[in-house]
Coordinates of C-alpha atoms in Angstrom, one line a residue:
X191 CA 25.0 8.0 1.8
X192 CA 27.2 8.1 4.9
X193 CA 27.5 5.1 7.2
X194 CA 25.1 5.3 10.0
X195 CA 21.7 5.9 8.5
X196 CA 18.9 8.0 9.8
X197 CA 15.4 6.6 9.0
X198 CA 12.1 8.3 9.7
X199 CA 8.9 6.2 9.8
X200 CA 5.8 8.4 9.3
X201 CA 2.9 6.6 11.0
X202 CA 5.2 5.0 13.6
X203 CA 2.3 4.1 15.8
X204 CA 1.1 1.5 13.3
X205 CA 0.6 -2.1 14.3
X206 CA 3.0 -3.0 11.5
X207 CA 5.9 -1.2 13.1
X208 CA 7.3 -4.3 14.9
X209 CA 7.7 -6.0 11.5
X210 CA 9.8 -3.2 10.0
X211 CA 11.9 -3.1 13.2
X212 CA 12.6 -6.8 12.9
X213 CA 13.6 -6.2 9.3
X214 CA 16.0 -3.4 10.3
X215 CA 17.6 -5.6 12.9
X216 CA 18.0 -8.6 10.5
X217 CA 19.6 -6.4 7.8
X218 CA 21.8 -4.3 10.1
X219 CA 25.0 -5.7 8.6
X220 CA 23.9 -4.6 5.1
X221 CA 22.2 -1.4 6.2
X222 CA 23.7 0.1 9.5
X223 CA 21.1 2.4 11.1
X224 CA 22.3 5.0 13.5
X225 CA 18.9 6.7 14.2
X226 CA 15.4 5.3 13.9
X227 CA 12.6 7.9 14.3
X228 CA 9.0 7.0 14.7
X229 CA 6.5 9.8 14.1
X230 CA 2.8 10.0 14.7
X231 CA 0.1 12.6 15.3
X232 CA -1.5 13.6 18.6
X233 CA -4.5 11.2 18.1
X234 CA -2.0 8.3 17.6
X235 CA 0.3 9.2 20.6
X236 CA -1.0 6.4 22.8
X237 CA -0.3 3.8 20.1
X238 CA 3.1 5.4 19.3
X239 CA 4.2 5.0 22.9
X240 CA 3.1 1.4 23.1
X241 CA 4.6 0.2 19.8
X242 CA 7.6 2.5 20.2
X243 CA 8.5 1.0 23.6
X244 CA 8.3 -2.5 22.0
X245 CA 10.6 -1.3 19.3
X246 CA 13.1 -0.1 21.9
X247 CA 13.0 -3.5 23.6
X248 CA 13.5 -5.3 20.3
X249 CA 16.6 -3.1 19.6
X250 CA 17.9 -3.6 23.1
X251 CA 17.5 -7.4 22.8
X252 CA 19.4 -7.3 19.5
X253 CA 22.4 -5.5 21.1
X254 CA 22.7 -3.2 18.1
X255 CA 23.7 0.5 18.5
X256 CA 20.5 1.9 17.1
X257 CA 19.0 5.0 18.7
X258 CA 15.2 4.8 18.7
X259 CA 13.3 8.1 19.0
X260 CA 9.5 8.6 19.4
X261 CA 8.1 12.0 18.4
X262 CA 5.1 14.0 17.3
X263 CA 7.4 16.5 15.6
X264 CA 7.6 15.3 12.0
X265 CA 10.1 17.9 10.9
X266 CA 12.6 16.9 13.6
X267 CA 12.3 13.3 12.4
X268 CA 12.7 14.1 8.8
X269 CA 15.7 16.5 9.1
X270 CA 18.7 14.9 7.6
X271 CA 17.0 11.5 7.1
X272 CA 18.4 9.1 4.4
X273 CA 15.0 7.3 4.1
X274 CA 11.5 8.3 5.0
X275 CA 8.8 5.7 5.0
X276 CA 5.1 6.4 5.1
X277 CA 2.6 4.0 6.6
X278 CA -0.2 6.3 7.7
X279 CA -4.0 6.3 7.7
X280 CA -5.5 9.8 7.6
X281 CA -8.7 9.5 9.7
X282 CA -7.6 6.3 11.4
X283 CA -9.7 3.1 11.3
X284 CA -12.9 5.1 11.8
X285 CA -12.5 6.6 8.4
X286 CA -11.8 3.2 6.8
X287 CA -15.0 1.9 8.3
X288 CA -16.9 4.7 6.6
X289 CA -15.1 4.0 3.3
X290 CA -16.3 0.4 3.4
X291 CA -19.7 0.7 5.0
X292 CA -21.2 3.6 3.0
X293 CA -20.7 2.2 -0.5
X294 CA -22.1 -1.2 0.5
X295 CA -25.3 0.4 1.7
X296 CA -25.6 1.9 -1.9
X297 CA -25.0 -1.5 -3.5
X298 CA -21.4 -0.8 -4.5
X299 CA -18.2 -2.5 -3.5
X300 CA -16.9 -1.0 -0.3
X301 CA -13.1 -1.5 -0.2
X302 CA -10.4 0.8 1.3
X303 CA -8.1 0.9 -1.8
X304 CA -10.5 0.9 -4.8
X305 CA -13.8 2.2 -5.9
X306 CA -15.5 4.9 -3.7
X307 CA -13.7 3.9 -0.6
X308 CA -10.3 4.0 -2.2
X309 CA -11.2 7.4 -3.7
X310 CA -12.1 8.9 -0.4
X311 CA -9.0 7.5 1.2
X312 CA -6.9 9.1 -1.6
X313 CA -8.7 12.5 -1.2
X314 CA -7.8 12.5 2.5
X315 CA -4.3 11.2 2.0
X316 CA -2.8 13.1 -1.0
X317 CA -2.8 16.6 0.6
X318 CA -1.1 15.2 3.7
X319 CA 1.5 13.3 1.8
X320 CA 2.4 16.4 -0.3
X321 CA 2.8 18.4 3.0
X322 CA 5.3 15.7 4.1
X323 CA 7.0 16.0 0.8
X324 CA 7.5 19.8 1.3
X325 CA 9.2 19.0 4.6
X326 CA 11.5 16.4 2.9
X327 CA 12.3 18.9 0.1
X328 CA 13.4 21.4 2.7
X329 CA 15.0 19.2 5.4
X330 CA 16.2 16.1 3.7
X331 CA 16.4 16.8 -0.1
X332 CA 18.6 13.7 -0.8
X333 CA 16.3 11.3 1.1
X334 CA 14.3 8.6 -0.6
X335 CA 10.6 8.4 0.4
X336 CA 9.2 4.8 0.3
X337 CA 5.5 4.9 0.4
X338 CA 3.2 2.0 1.3
X339 CA 0.3 4.2 2.4
X340 CA -2.7 3.1 0.4
X341 CA -3.9 3.7 -2.3
X342 CA -0.2 3.3 -3.0
X343 CA -0.4 3.9 -6.8
X344 CA -2.4 7.1 -6.5
X345 CA -0.2 8.4 -3.7
X346 CA 3.0 7.6 -5.5
X347 CA 1.8 9.3 -8.7
X348 CA 0.7 12.4 -6.8
X349 CA 4.2 12.7 -5.2
X350 CA 5.9 12.2 -8.6
X351 CA 3.7 14.9 -10.3
X352 CA 3.6 17.5 -7.5
X353 CA 6.9 17.3 -5.6
X354 CA 10.7 17.0 -6.2
X355 CA 11.0 14.1 -3.7
X356 CA 12.7 10.9 -4.8
X357 CA 10.0 8.4 -4.2
X358 CA 9.0 4.8 -4.8
X359 CA 5.7 3.1 -4.0
X360 CA 5.4 -0.4 -2.4
X361 CA 2.7 -3.0 -2.1
X362 CA 2.8 -6.4 -0.3
X363 CA 0.8 -8.2 -3.1
X364 CA 3.9 -8.9 -5.3
X365 CA 6.1 -10.2 -2.5
X366 CA 3.2 -12.4 -1.3
X367 CA 3.0 -13.9 -4.8
X368 CA 6.8 -14.5 -4.8
X369 CA 6.4 -16.3 -1.5
X370 CA 3.4 -18.3 -2.8
X371 CA 5.3 -19.4 -5.9
X372 CA 8.4 -20.4 -3.9
X373 CA 6.3 -22.4 -1.5
X374 CA 4.3 -24.0 -4.3
X375 CA 7.5 -25.5 -5.8
X376 CA 9.4 -26.0 -2.6
X377 CA 12.3 -23.7 -3.5
X378 CA 14.0 -20.6 -2.2
X379 CA 12.5 -17.2 -3.1
X380 CA 15.8 -16.4 -4.8
X381 CA 14.9 -19.2 -7.3
X382 CA 11.7 -17.7 -8.5
X383 CA 10.9 -14.7 -10.7
X384 CA 7.4 -13.5 -11.5
X385 CA 6.6 -10.8 -14.1
X386 CA 3.9 -8.3 -13.1
X387 CA 1.9 -6.3 -15.6
X388 CA -0.5 -3.5 -14.4
X389 CA -0.9 -0.8 -11.8
X390 CA -1.2 -0.9 -8.0
X391 CA -3.9 -3.4 -6.9
X392 CA -4.7 -4.0 -10.5
X393 CA -2.0 -6.3 -11.8
X394 CA -1.6 -9.6 -13.6
X395 CA 1.2 -12.2 -13.3
X396 CA 2.1 -13.1 -16.9
X397 CA 5.2 -15.2 -16.3
X398 CA 6.3 -17.4 -13.4
X399 CA 9.8 -18.7 -13.7
X400 CA 11.1 -21.3 -11.2
X401 CA 14.8 -22.4 -11.5
X402 CA 14.9 -21.1 -15.0
X403 CA 11.7 -22.8 -16.2
X404 CA 8.4 -21.2 -17.2
X405 CA 5.6 -22.5 -14.9
X406 CA 2.7 -20.3 -16.0
X407 CA 0.9 -22.9 -18.2
X408 CA 1.2 -25.4 -15.4
X409 CA -0.1 -22.9 -12.8
X410 CA -3.0 -21.9 -15.1
X411 CA -4.0 -25.6 -15.8
X412 CA -3.9 -26.3 -12.0
X413 CA -6.1 -23.4 -11.2
X414 CA -3.6 -22.0 -8.7
X415 CA -4.2 -18.6 -7.1
X416 CA -3.0 -16.6 -4.2
X417 CA -4.8 -14.3 -1.8
X418 CA -4.4 -12.3 1.4
X419 CA -6.1 -11.9 4.7
X420 CA -8.0 -8.8 3.7
X421 CA -9.6 -10.3 0.6
X422 CA -12.2 -13.2 0.7
X423 CA -10.8 -16.5 -0.7
X424 CA -13.4 -17.3 -3.4
X425 CA -11.8 -19.3 -6.2
X426 CA -11.5 -18.1 -9.8
X427 CA -13.4 -19.7 -12.6
X428 CA -10.9 -22.2 -14.2
X429 CA -12.0 -21.6 -17.8
X430 CA -11.7 -17.8 -17.3
X431 CA -8.2 -18.1 -15.9
X432 CA -7.0 -20.3 -18.6
X433 CA -8.3 -18.0 -21.3
X434 CA -6.9 -15.0 -19.5
X435 CA -3.5 -16.5 -19.8
X436 CA -2.3 -14.8 -16.5
X437 CA -2.9 -15.0 -12.8
X438 CA -4.8 -11.9 -11.5
X439 CA -4.1 -10.3 -8.2
X440 CA -6.7 -11.0 -5.6
X441 CA -7.9 -7.4 -5.8
X442 CA -9.2 -8.1 -9.3
X443 CA -11.9 -10.2 -7.8
X444 CA -13.7 -6.9 -7.1
X445 CA -13.8 -6.3 -10.9
X446 CA -14.2 -9.9 -12.3
X447 CA -16.4 -11.3 -9.5
X448 CA -18.3 -8.1 -8.5
X449 CA -21.6 -9.8 -7.7
X450 CA -20.1 -12.5 -5.5
X451 CA -17.8 -10.1 -3.7
X452 CA -20.6 -7.6 -3.1
X453 CA -22.9 -10.3 -1.7
X454 CA -20.2 -11.4 0.7
X455 CA -19.6 -7.8 1.8
X456 CA -23.3 -7.3 2.5
X457 CA -23.5 -10.5 4.5
X458 CA -20.4 -9.6 6.4
X459 CA -21.7 -6.1 7.2
X460 CA -24.9 -7.5 8.7
X461 CA -23.0 -10.2 10.6
X462 CA -19.6 -9.2 11.9
X463 CA -18.9 -5.9 10.1
X464 CA -16.5 -5.3 7.2
X465 CA -12.7 -5.8 7.1
X466 CA -12.3 -2.5 9.0
X467 CA -14.3 -3.9 11.9
X468 CA -12.2 -7.1 11.9
X469 CA -8.9 -5.1 11.8
X470 CA -10.1 -2.9 14.6
X471 CA -10.5 -6.0 16.8
X472 CA -7.2 -7.5 15.7
X473 CA -5.4 -4.3 16.4
X474 CA -6.9 -4.1 19.9
X475 CA -5.5 -7.6 20.6
X476 CA -2.1 -6.7 19.1
X477 CA -1.7 -3.6 21.2
X478 CA -2.5 -5.5 24.3
X479 CA 0.3 -7.9 23.4
X480 CA 2.6 -5.0 22.6
X481 CA 2.1 -3.6 26.1
X482 CA 3.8 -6.7 27.7
X483 CA 7.1 -5.4 29.0
X484 CA 8.5 -8.9 28.6
X485 CA 7.8 -8.9 24.9
X486 CA 10.9 -8.1 22.8
X487 CA 10.1 -9.6 19.4
X488 CA 7.4 -9.3 16.7
X489 CA 4.5 -11.5 17.8
X490 CA 3.1 -14.1 15.4
X491 CA -0.4 -12.7 15.7
X492 CA 0.7 -9.7 13.6
X493 CA 0.3 -11.9 10.5
X494 CA -3.4 -11.8 11.0
X495 CA -3.4 -8.1 10.4
X496 CA -3.7 -8.5 6.6
X497 CA -0.6 -6.6 5.5
X498 CA 2.0 -9.2 6.0
X499 CA 5.4 -8.5 4.3
X500 CA 4.8 -4.8 3.7
X501 CA 7.7 -4.0 5.9
X502 CA 9.8 -6.8 4.5
X503 CA 9.3 -5.2 1.1
X504 CA 10.3 -1.8 2.4
X505 CA 13.4 -3.0 4.1
X506 CA 14.4 -5.0 1.0
X507 CA 14.1 -1.9 -1.1
X508 CA 16.1 0.3 1.3
X509 CA 18.8 -2.3 1.5
X510 CA 19.0 -2.6 -2.3
X511 CA 19.2 1.2 -2.8
X512 CA 21.8 1.6 -0.1
X513 CA 24.0 -1.3 -1.4
X514 CA 23.4 -0.6 -5.2
X515 CA 22.4 -4.3 -5.5
X516 CA 20.9 -4.4 -9.0
X517 CA 18.3 -7.0 -7.9
X518 CA 14.8 -7.2 -9.2
X519 CA 11.8 -6.0 -7.1
X520 CA 8.2 -5.2 -8.1
X521 CA 7.6 -1.5 -7.4
X522 CA 5.3 1.5 -8.2
X523 CA 7.2 3.9 -10.5
X524 CA 6.4 6.3 -13.3
X525 CA 5.4 4.7 -16.6
X526 CA 7.7 6.6 -19.0
X527 CA 7.3 4.7 -22.2
X528 CA 6.6 1.2 -20.8
X529 CA 2.9 1.2 -21.7
X530 CA 2.0 3.3 -24.7
X531 CA -1.7 3.4 -23.8
X532 CA -1.0 5.2 -20.5
X533 CA 0.4 8.6 -19.8
X534 CA 4.2 8.9 -19.2
X535 CA 3.6 10.2 -15.7
X536 CA 1.2 7.5 -14.7
X537 CA 2.2 5.3 -11.8
X538 CA 2.5 1.6 -12.7
X539 CA 3.4 -1.5 -10.8
X540 CA 6.2 -3.4 -12.5
X541 CA 9.5 -5.3 -12.1
X542 CA 12.5 -3.0 -11.7
X543 CA 16.2 -3.3 -11.3
X544 CA 17.0 -1.5 -8.0
X545 CA 20.2 0.5 -8.2
X546 CA 21.9 3.1 -5.9
X547 CA 20.2 5.7 -8.1
X548 CA 16.8 4.2 -7.7
X549 CA 14.7 1.7 -9.6
X550 CA 14.9 1.1 -13.4
X551 CA 11.7 -0.4 -14.7
X552 CA 11.9 -3.4 -17.0
X553 CA 9.7 -3.7 -20.1
X554 CA 7.4 -6.8 -19.7
X555 CA 7.7 -9.6 -22.2
X556 CA 4.0 -9.4 -23.0
X557 CA 0.9 -7.3 -22.1
X558 CA -2.3 -9.2 -22.7
X559 CA -4.5 -7.1 -25.0
X560 CA -7.6 -7.9 -23.0
X561 CA -6.4 -6.2 -19.8
X562 CA -5.4 -2.9 -21.3
X563 CA -8.9 -1.4 -21.3
X564 CA -9.4 -2.0 -17.5
X565 CA -6.0 -0.7 -16.8
X566 CA -6.7 2.5 -18.8
X567 CA -10.2 3.0 -17.2
X568 CA -8.9 2.7 -13.6
X569 CA -5.9 4.9 -14.4
X570 CA -8.2 7.7 -15.7
X571 CA -10.1 7.4 -12.4
X572 CA -6.8 7.6 -10.5
X573 CA -5.6 10.7 -12.3
X574 CA -8.9 12.5 -11.9
X575 CA -8.8 11.6 -8.2
X576 CA -5.4 13.2 -7.8
X577 CA -6.6 16.4 -9.4
X578 CA -9.7 16.4 -7.2
X579 CA -7.6 15.9 -4.1
X580 CA -5.4 18.9 -4.9
X581 CA -8.1 21.3 -6.1
X582 CA -11.1 20.3 -4.0
X583 CA -13.2 20.4 -7.2
X584 CA -16.4 18.4 -6.7
X585 CA -17.0 18.2 -10.5
X586 CA -13.7 16.5 -11.0
X587 CA -14.4 14.2 -8.1
X588 CA -17.7 13.3 -9.6
X589 CA -16.1 12.5 -12.9
X590 CA -13.5 10.3 -11.2
X591 CA -16.2 8.3 -9.4
X592 CA -18.5 8.0 -12.4
X593 CA -15.7 6.6 -14.5
X594 CA -14.6 4.0 -12.0
X595 CA -15.7 0.6 -13.4
X596 CA -17.2 -0.4 -10.0
X597 CA -19.7 2.5 -9.9
X598 CA -22.9 1.7 -11.8
X599 CA -24.4 5.1 -12.6
X600 CA -24.2 8.8 -12.4
X601 CA -27.1 8.8 -9.9
X602 CA -25.3 6.4 -7.5
X603 CA -22.0 8.3 -8.0
X604 CA -23.6 11.6 -7.0
X605 CA -25.3 10.1 -3.9
X606 CA -22.1 8.4 -2.8
X607 CA -20.0 11.5 -3.4
X608 CA -22.3 13.8 -1.4
X609 CA -22.6 11.4 1.5
X610 CA -18.9 10.4 1.7
X611 CA -17.6 13.9 1.4
X612 CA -19.8 15.0 4.2
X613 CA -18.7 12.1 6.3
X614 CA -15.1 13.1 5.7
X615 CA -15.6 16.8 6.1
X616 CA -13.1 17.1 8.9
X617 CA -10.3 15.8 6.6
X618 CA -11.3 17.5 3.4
X619 CA -11.1 21.3 3.9
X620 CA -10.4 21.9 0.2
X621 CA -14.0 20.6 -0.6
X622 CA -15.6 22.8 2.0
X623 CA -14.2 26.3 1.4
X624 CA -16.2 29.1 2.8
X625 CA -18.1 31.1 0.2
X626 CA -16.4 34.4 -0.6
X627 CA -18.0 37.4 1.1
X628 CA -18.8 40.1 -1.5

């Protein structure tokens, strides 16, 4: 890569954008950016202008020679880029609201990255991501695409299977755990190393090393856990955690504590709405702050958004690839032969050594036998979902939904599929092809 990088941010009107700009500014000495392009669609133009102007003020305040461009022309932004990041939401927050509300009304977990909601988000997103990949193949064939559009594991796997783009998936859950672990022991993040086993939003921490010492038994005995703004903070059962022998990601509460989580979702829906409703209110407040022409830094309120450190993870990865750092980061990459019970082309979330040629996954020390079944079941659902997204085949979509562990029956799956496909008709043309005229 030549000095003076070009970076394209797809979904530049996101409320997260000030965080990634802050990261670029802080890391400029290690990763000199010449051009920073923020891209969005017509429906997001208003937000793009607001957050883009804040980005320009932040760069001006820094005194760095970074050109900031705002555009609705994706191809112009991608052409010649060294890195492309994707942080988009097809259907905007209105679609997320449907993803969460409809399943709850059928007595099923309503969450934007797993279960029926996650599936519909994937069906909307995969075709769009693959369109972006075709632009990258043509206009920036050497670029790295860093995806933290959810469901990140499904999207990353679809890109690996159906494009030639060099891509890596990212999630903020691993970096959140690293920060939790460092804070718990009062040390620098450089002094901790956690081992992650699993797939995106379905992982377990099986080792937690602090200053060279294994702390997992201590953490398990103390009932320690970590969470995020977008997941309720119900505690784990202490006996269960000790016998599990690992710390589960907070997303596993939807699988291990389904009744409690569903009851909370139902109560929230009746009272204040789901997380989508909360995020909508938070975003309105954030964009009002972003409009302030005197604001030239990331506001603290952004941490309430629920995706804290996504952008830090992305900037860390870019910097490591650019500088061939050989440091360890937790990423979504293809399985290869890491897990013999998953296909080689399955996307997994695992520690990797990051080199200038990309991430090299590290074989975990141990994989608890009692988590393999859940990993395999959810991976089958994910692979069927990718196939359904590309083909528009309702039968395959039904099989994906039926075989997700959070869906209780074929009857409920069929009801959900029909209702949610119809609600997303605008974004799913492959499922609504006109009948051939004989």
